[in-house]
Short mmCIF file of C-alpha atoms and ligand atoms in Angstrom, two decimals:
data_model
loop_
_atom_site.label_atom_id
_atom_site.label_comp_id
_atom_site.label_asym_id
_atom_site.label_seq_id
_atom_site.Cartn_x
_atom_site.Cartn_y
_atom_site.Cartn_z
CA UNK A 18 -17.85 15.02 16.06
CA UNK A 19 -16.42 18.39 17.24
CA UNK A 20 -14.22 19.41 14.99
CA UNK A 21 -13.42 22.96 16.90
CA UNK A 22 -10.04 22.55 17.02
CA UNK A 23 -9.10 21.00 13.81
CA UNK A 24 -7.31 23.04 11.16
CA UNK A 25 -9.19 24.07 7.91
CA UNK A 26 -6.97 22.06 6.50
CA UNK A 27 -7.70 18.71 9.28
CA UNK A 28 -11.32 19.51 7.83
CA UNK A 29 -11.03 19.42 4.64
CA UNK A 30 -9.81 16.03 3.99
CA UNK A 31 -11.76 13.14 2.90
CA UNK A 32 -9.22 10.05 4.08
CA UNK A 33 -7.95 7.02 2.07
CA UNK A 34 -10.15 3.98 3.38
CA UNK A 35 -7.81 0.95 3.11
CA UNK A 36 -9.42 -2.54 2.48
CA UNK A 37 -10.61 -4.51 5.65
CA UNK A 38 -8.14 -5.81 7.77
CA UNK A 39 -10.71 -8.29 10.16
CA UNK A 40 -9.60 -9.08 13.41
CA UNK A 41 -10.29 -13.05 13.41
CA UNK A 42 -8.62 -15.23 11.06
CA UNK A 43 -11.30 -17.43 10.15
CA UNK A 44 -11.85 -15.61 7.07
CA UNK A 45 -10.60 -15.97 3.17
CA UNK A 46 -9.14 -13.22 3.08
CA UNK A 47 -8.36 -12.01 -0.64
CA UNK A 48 -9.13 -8.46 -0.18
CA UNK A 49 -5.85 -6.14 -0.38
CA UNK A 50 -3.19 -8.11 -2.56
CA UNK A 51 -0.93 -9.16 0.44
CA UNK A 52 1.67 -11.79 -0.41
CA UNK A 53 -0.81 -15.60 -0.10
CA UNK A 54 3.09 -17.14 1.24
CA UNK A 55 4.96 -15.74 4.58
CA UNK A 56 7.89 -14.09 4.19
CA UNK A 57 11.23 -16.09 3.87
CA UNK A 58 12.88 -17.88 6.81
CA UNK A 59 15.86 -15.71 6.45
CA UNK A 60 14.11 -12.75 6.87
CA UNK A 61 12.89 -14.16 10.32
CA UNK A 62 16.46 -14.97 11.15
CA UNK A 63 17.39 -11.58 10.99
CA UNK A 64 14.64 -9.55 12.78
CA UNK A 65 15.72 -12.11 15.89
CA UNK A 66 19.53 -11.68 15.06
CA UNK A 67 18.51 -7.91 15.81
CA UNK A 68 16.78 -8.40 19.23
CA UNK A 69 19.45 -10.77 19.83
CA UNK A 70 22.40 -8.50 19.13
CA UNK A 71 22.93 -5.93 22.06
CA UNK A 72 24.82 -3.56 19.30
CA UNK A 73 21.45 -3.56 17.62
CA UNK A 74 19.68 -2.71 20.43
CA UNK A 75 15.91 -1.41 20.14
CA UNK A 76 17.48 1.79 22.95
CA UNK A 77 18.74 3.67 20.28
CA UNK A 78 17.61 5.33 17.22
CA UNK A 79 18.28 3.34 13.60
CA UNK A 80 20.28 4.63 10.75
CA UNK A 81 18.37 7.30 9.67
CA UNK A 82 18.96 7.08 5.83
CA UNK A 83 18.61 3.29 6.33
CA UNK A 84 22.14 3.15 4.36
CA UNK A 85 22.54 -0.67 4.14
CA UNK A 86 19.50 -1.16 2.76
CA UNK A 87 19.64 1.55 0.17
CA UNK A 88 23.23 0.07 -0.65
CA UNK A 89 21.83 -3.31 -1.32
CA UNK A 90 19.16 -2.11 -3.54
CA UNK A 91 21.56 -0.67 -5.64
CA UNK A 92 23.77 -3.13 -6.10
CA UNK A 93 20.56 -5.52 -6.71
CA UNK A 94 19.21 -2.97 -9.49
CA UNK A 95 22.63 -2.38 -10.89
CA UNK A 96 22.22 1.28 -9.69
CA UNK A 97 24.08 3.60 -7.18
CA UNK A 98 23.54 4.20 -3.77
CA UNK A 99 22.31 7.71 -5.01
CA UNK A 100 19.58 6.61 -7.25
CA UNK A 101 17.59 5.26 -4.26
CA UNK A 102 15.53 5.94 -1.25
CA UNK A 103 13.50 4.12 1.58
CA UNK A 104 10.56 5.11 3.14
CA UNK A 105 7.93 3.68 5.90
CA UNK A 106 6.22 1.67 3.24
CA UNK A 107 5.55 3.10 -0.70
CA UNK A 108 2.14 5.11 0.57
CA UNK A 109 4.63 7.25 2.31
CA UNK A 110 7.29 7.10 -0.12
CA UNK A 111 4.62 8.48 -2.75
CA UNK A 112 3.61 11.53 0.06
CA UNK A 113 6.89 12.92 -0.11
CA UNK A 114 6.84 12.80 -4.07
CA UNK A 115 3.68 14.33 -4.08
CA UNK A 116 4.72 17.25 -1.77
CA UNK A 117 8.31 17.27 -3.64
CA UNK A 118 7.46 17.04 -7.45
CA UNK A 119 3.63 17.85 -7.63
CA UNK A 120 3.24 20.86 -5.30
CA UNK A 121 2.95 23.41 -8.86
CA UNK A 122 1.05 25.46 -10.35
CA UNK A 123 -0.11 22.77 -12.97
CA UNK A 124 -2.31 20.08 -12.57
CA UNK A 125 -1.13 16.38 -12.11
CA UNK A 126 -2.23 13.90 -14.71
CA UNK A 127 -3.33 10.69 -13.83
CA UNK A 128 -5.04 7.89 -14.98
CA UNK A 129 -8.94 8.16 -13.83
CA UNK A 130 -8.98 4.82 -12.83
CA UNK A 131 -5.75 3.87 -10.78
CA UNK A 132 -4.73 3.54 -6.93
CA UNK A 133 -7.34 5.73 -5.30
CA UNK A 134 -4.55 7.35 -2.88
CA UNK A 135 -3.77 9.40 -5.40
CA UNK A 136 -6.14 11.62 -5.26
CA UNK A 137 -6.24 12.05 -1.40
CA UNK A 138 -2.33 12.66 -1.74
CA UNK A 139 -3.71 15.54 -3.94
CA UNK A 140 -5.84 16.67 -1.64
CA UNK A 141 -3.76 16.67 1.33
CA UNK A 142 -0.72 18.63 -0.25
CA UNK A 143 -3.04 21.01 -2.59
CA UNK A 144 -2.07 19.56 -5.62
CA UNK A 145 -5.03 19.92 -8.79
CA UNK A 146 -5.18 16.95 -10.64
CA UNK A 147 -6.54 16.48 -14.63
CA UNK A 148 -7.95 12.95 -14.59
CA UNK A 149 -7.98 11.30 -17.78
CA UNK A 150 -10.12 7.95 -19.15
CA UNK A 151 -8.39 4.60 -19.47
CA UNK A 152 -9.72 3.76 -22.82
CA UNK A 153 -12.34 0.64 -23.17
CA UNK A 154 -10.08 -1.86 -23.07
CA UNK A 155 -8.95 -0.30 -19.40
CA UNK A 156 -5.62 0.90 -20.79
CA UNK A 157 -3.69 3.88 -20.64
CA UNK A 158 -3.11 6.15 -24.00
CA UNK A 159 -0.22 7.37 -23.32
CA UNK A 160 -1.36 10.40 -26.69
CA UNK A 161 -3.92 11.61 -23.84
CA UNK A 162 -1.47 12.78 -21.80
CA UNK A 163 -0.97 16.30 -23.34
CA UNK A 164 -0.33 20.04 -22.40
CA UNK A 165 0.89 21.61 -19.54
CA UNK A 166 0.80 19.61 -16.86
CA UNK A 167 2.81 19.74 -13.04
CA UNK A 168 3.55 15.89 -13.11
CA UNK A 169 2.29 12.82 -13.88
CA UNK A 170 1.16 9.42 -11.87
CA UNK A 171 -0.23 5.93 -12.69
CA UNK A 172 0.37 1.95 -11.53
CA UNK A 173 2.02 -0.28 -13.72
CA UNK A 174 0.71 -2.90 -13.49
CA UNK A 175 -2.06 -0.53 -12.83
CA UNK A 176 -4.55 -1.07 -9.92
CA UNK A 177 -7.12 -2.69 -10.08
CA UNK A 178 -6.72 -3.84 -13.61
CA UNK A 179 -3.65 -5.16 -13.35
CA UNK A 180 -2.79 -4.14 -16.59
CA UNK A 181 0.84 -3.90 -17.35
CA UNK A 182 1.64 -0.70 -19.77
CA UNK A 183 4.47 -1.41 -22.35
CA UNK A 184 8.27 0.36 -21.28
CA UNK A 185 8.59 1.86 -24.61
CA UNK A 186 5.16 4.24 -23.59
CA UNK A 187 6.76 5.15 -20.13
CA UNK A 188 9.63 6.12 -21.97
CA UNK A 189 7.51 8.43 -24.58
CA UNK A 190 5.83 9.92 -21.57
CA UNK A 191 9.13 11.21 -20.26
CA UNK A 192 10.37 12.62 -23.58
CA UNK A 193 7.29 14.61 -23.86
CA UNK A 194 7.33 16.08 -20.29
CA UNK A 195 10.72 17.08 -19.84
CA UNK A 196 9.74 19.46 -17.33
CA UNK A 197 7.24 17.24 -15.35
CA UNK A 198 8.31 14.49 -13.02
CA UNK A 199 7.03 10.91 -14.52
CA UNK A 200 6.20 8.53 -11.53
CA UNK A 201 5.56 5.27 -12.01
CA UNK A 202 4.15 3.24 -9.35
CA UNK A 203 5.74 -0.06 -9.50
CA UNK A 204 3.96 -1.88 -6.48
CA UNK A 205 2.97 -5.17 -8.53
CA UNK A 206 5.64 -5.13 -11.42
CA UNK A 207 7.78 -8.26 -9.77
CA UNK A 208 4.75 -10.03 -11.35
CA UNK A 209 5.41 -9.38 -14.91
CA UNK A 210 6.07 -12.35 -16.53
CA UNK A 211 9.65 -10.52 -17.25
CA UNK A 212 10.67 -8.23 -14.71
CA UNK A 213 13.36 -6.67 -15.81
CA UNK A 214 11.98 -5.58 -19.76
CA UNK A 215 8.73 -4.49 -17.47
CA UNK A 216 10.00 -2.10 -14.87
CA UNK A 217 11.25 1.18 -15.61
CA UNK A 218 14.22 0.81 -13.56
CA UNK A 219 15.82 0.60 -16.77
CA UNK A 220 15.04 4.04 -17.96
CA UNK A 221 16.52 5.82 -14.66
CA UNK A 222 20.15 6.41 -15.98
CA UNK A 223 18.67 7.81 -18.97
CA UNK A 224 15.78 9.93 -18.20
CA UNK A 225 15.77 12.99 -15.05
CA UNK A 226 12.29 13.05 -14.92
CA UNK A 227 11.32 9.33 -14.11
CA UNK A 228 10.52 7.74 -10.24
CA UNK A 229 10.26 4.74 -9.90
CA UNK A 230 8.13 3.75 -7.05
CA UNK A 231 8.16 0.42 -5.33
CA UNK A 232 7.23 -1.91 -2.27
CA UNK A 233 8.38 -4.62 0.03
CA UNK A 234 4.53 -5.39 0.59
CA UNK A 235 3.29 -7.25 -2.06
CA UNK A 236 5.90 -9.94 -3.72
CA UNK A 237 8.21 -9.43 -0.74
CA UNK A 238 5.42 -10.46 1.42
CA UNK A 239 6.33 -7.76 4.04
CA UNK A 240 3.25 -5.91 4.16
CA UNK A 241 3.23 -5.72 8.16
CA UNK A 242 6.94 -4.02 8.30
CA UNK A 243 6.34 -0.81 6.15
CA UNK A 244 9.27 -0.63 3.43
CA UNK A 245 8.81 1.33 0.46
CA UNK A 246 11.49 2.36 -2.09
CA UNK A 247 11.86 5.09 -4.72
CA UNK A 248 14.58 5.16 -7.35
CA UNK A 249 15.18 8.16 -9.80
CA UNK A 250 18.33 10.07 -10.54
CA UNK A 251 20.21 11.09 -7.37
CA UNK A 252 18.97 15.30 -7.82
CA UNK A 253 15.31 13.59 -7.58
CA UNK A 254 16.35 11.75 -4.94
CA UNK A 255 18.02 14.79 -3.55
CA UNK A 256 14.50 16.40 -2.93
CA UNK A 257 12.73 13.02 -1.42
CA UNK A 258 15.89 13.29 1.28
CA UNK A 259 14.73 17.12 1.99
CA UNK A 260 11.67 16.47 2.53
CA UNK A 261 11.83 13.53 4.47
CA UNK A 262 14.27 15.41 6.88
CA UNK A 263 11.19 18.28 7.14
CA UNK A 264 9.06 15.50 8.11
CA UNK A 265 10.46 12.33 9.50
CA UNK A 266 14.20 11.17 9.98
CA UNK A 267 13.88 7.32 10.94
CA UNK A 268 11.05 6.28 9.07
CA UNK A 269 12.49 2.86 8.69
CA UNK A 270 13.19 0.95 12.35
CA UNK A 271 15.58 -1.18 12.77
CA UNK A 272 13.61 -4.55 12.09
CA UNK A 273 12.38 -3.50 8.88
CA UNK A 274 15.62 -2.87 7.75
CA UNK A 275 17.47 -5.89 8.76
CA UNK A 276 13.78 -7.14 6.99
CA UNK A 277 14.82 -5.65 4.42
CA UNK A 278 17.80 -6.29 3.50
CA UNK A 279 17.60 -9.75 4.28
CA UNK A 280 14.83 -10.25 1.51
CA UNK A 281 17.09 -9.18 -0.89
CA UNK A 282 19.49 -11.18 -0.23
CA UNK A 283 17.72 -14.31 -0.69
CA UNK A 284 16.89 -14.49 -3.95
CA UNK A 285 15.76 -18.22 -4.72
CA UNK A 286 13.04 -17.84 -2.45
CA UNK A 287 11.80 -14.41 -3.86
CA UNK A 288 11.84 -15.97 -7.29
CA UNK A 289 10.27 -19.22 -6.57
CA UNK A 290 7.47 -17.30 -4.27
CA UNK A 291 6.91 -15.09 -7.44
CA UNK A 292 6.43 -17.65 -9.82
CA UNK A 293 4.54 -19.79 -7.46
CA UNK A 294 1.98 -16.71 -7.52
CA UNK A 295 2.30 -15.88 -11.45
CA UNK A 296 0.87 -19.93 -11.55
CA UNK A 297 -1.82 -19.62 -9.09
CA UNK A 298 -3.10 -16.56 -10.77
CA UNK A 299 -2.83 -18.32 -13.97
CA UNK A 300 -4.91 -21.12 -12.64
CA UNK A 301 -7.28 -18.50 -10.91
CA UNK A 302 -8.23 -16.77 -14.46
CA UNK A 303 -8.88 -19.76 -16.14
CA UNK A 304 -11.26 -21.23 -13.11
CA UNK A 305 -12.79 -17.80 -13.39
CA UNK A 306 -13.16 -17.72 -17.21
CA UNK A 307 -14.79 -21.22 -16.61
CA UNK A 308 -17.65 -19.54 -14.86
CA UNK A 309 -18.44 -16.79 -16.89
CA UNK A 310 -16.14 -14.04 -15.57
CA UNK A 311 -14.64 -12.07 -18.30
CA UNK A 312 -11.59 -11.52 -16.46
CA UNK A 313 -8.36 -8.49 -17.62
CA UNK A 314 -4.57 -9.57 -18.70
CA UNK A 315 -3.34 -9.01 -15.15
CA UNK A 316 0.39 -8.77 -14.43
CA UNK A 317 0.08 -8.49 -10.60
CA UNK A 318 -1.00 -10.42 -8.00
CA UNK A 319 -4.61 -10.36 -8.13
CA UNK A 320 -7.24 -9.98 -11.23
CA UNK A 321 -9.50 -7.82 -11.77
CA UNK A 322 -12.89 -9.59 -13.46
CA UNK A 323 -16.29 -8.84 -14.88
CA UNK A 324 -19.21 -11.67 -14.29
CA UNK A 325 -21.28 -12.42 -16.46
CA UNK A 326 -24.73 -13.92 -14.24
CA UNK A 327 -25.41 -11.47 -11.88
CA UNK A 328 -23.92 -8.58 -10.58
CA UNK A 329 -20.43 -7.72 -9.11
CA UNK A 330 -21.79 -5.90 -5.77
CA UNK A 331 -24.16 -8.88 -5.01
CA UNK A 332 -21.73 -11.53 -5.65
CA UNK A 333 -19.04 -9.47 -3.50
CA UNK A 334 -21.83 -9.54 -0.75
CA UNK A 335 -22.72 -13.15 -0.80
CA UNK A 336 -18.85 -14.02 -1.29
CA UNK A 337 -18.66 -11.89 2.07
CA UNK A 338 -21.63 -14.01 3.68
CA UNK A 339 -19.06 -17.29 3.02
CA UNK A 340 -16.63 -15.72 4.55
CA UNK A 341 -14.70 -14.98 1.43
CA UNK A 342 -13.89 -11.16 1.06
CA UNK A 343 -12.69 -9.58 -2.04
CA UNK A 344 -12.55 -5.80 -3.36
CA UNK A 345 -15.42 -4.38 -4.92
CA UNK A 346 -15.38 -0.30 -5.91
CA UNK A 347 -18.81 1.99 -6.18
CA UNK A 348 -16.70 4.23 -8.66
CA UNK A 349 -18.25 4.53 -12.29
CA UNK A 350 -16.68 2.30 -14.98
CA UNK A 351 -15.46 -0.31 -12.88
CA UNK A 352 -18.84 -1.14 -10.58
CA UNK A 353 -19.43 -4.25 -12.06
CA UNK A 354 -15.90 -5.48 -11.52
CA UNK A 355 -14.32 -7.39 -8.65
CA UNK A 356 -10.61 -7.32 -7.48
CA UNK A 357 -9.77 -10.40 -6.37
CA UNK A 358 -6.34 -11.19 -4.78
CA UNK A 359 -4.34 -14.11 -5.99
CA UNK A 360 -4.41 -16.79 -2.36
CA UNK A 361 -2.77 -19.87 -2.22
CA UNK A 362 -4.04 -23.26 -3.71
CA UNK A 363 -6.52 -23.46 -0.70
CA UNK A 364 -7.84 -20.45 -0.79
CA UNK A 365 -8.53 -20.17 -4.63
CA UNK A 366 -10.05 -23.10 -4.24
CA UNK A 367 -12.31 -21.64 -1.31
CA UNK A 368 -13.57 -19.28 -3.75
CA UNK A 369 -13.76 -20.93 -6.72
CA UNK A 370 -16.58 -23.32 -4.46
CA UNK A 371 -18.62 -20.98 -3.12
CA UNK A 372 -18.21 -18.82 -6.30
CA UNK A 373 -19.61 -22.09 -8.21
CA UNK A 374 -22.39 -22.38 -5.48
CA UNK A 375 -23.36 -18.51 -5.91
CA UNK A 376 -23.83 -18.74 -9.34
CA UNK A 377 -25.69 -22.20 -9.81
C1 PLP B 18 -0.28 -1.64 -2.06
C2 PLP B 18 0.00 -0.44 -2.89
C3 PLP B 18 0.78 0.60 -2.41
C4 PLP B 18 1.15 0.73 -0.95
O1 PLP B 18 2.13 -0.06 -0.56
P1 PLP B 18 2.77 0.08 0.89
O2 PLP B 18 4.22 -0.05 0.60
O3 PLP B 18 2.22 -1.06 1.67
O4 PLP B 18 2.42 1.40 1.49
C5 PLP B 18 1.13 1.62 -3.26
N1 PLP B 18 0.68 1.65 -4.54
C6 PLP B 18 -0.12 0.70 -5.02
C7 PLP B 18 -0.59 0.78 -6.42
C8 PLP B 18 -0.49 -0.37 -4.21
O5 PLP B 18 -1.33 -1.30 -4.66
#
């Protein structure tokens, strides 16, 4: 390709590659954690109430600090309006923390296996990163994280474990780096068994150096609308606001914020969608266990398991021959693992047969 034009920078870059999005339907698709159930009726209700509404119209441009929204995550989080901010889905969200917290002299710490955006965020804004090992059990040691560092970043749940990292360890990490921002990336957390002792939510009024870092793709099951959500104490959010104005000013249209907002505000369905997953993925790791897979404590929506017979990459390929797809990483440590999305009852099912057929 002739890259003439680009900028050094444009060159430089080696870009995230998201999981395969195929454009027929015919497949089992359990390859990039999005929510097995649609998203709920009400939600539907109000993207047409917008294109109904002639006040709402799609002419003009949407609030640009999506205010509603941000006002009913508050009051859903017990927080203020302050303590929170939307962007056009988390992966942006986490750009503008990246070029508002991490953009220092001093490397970022980070787990080194986690979300692999991470690092391309890092590239992209110039930021050095010190990666350090999950220990053998996959978890993170939260005594590893010491010395000088410009910020620090992990999942939690982190992906593609799935293991959930206790609050109290969060809340040592913050004590001990005062002067770095903590940010934890709470994509899967509304699959904790206990949300609310889980998420670090809790530690925002307390600590200045914590974001919190959450989606509306995943248990919200809004991946196609783009809604991502930081909360932190309102000087944190202060700089997200800055930086999204030297960037972007609507990043949120107007149908994913009536989306939005209208997921919040039904909560019976969020709740009984979440536990219907939390049981399916239950199910899942015992079918699994059943044929051989060693398989991690996962507290998301998919699990991340070893096998036992043969090995992860050639399994992944003959799952993907069946028309089942599922995540498998070339990255040391983790190459004989497979992430594998929580579906619904058919679809677990699906895989569980031609996983049974693979292996016999
Ligand atoms: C899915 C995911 C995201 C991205 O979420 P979007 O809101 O869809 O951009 C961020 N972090 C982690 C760990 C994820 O798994």
């Amino acid at each position: 390709m002739d890259k003439r034009l680009w900028s050094d920078k444009a060159k430089s870059l080696t870009p995230y590659v998201p999981g395969e999005q195929p454009k027929h339907d015919n497949l089992c698709k359990l390859n990039t954690n999005e929510n097995p159930f649609a998203p709920s009726p009400k939600v539907m209700d109000a993207i047409g109430a917008v294109l109904a509404n002639d006040a709402n119209t799609l002419r003009l441009y949407p609030e640009p600090e999506s205010d509603e929204l941000c006002s009913v995550l508050a009051d859903y989080h017990g927080l203020d309006t302050s303590q929170v901010f939307v962007g056009n889905g988390s992966d942006e969200v986490l750009a503008l923390v990246f070029a508002s917290f991490f953009m220092k002299d001093k490397p970022l710490l980070l787990p080194d296996i986690s979300y692999s955006f991470y690092p391309v965020y890092a590239q992209t804004f110039g930021v050095a990163t010190k990666s350090i090992a999950l220990d053998e059990s996959f978890a993170i040691n939260v005594d590893d994280y010491v010395g000088e560092c410009g910020g620090i970043i992990f999942a939690n749940p982190n992906a593609p474990t799935g293991r959930l990292m206790p609050i109290a360890q969060i809340r040592q990490l913050a004590q001990r780096h005062t002067d770095a921002v903590v940010v934890v990336d709470e994509a899967y957390i509304d699959y904790a068994d206990d949300v609310s002792t889980a998420s670090a939510i809790s530690l925002i009024d307390e600590f200045d150096n914590i974001v919190v870092v959450q989606t509306f793709s995943k248990s919200r099951a809004l991946a196609g609308m783009r809604v991502g959500v930081a909360f932190a104490n309102p000087s944190l959010i202060a700089a997200l606001m800055a930086m999204k104005n030297s960037f972007n000013s609507y990043p949120l249209d107007r149908l994913a914020q009536a989306a939005a907002i209208a997921s919040i505000q039904d909560e019976a369905y969020f709740q009984e969608k979440r536990q219907a997953v939390i049981h399916l993925r239950q199910d899942l790791t015992a079918h699994l266990q059943q044929l051989g897979f060693e398989v991690l404590p996962s507290a998301a929506n998919f699990v991340f398991a070893k096998p036992s017979q043969m090995p992860a990459a050639i399994i992944a390929e003959k799952l993907r021959e069946e028309g089942v797809i599922i995540r498998h990483f070339k990255q040391a440590r983790i190459e004989n693992y497979l992430r594998i999305s929580v579906g619904n009852r058919e679809q677990n099912a699906r895989l569980i047969e031609v996983l049974t057929q693979i292996l016999a």
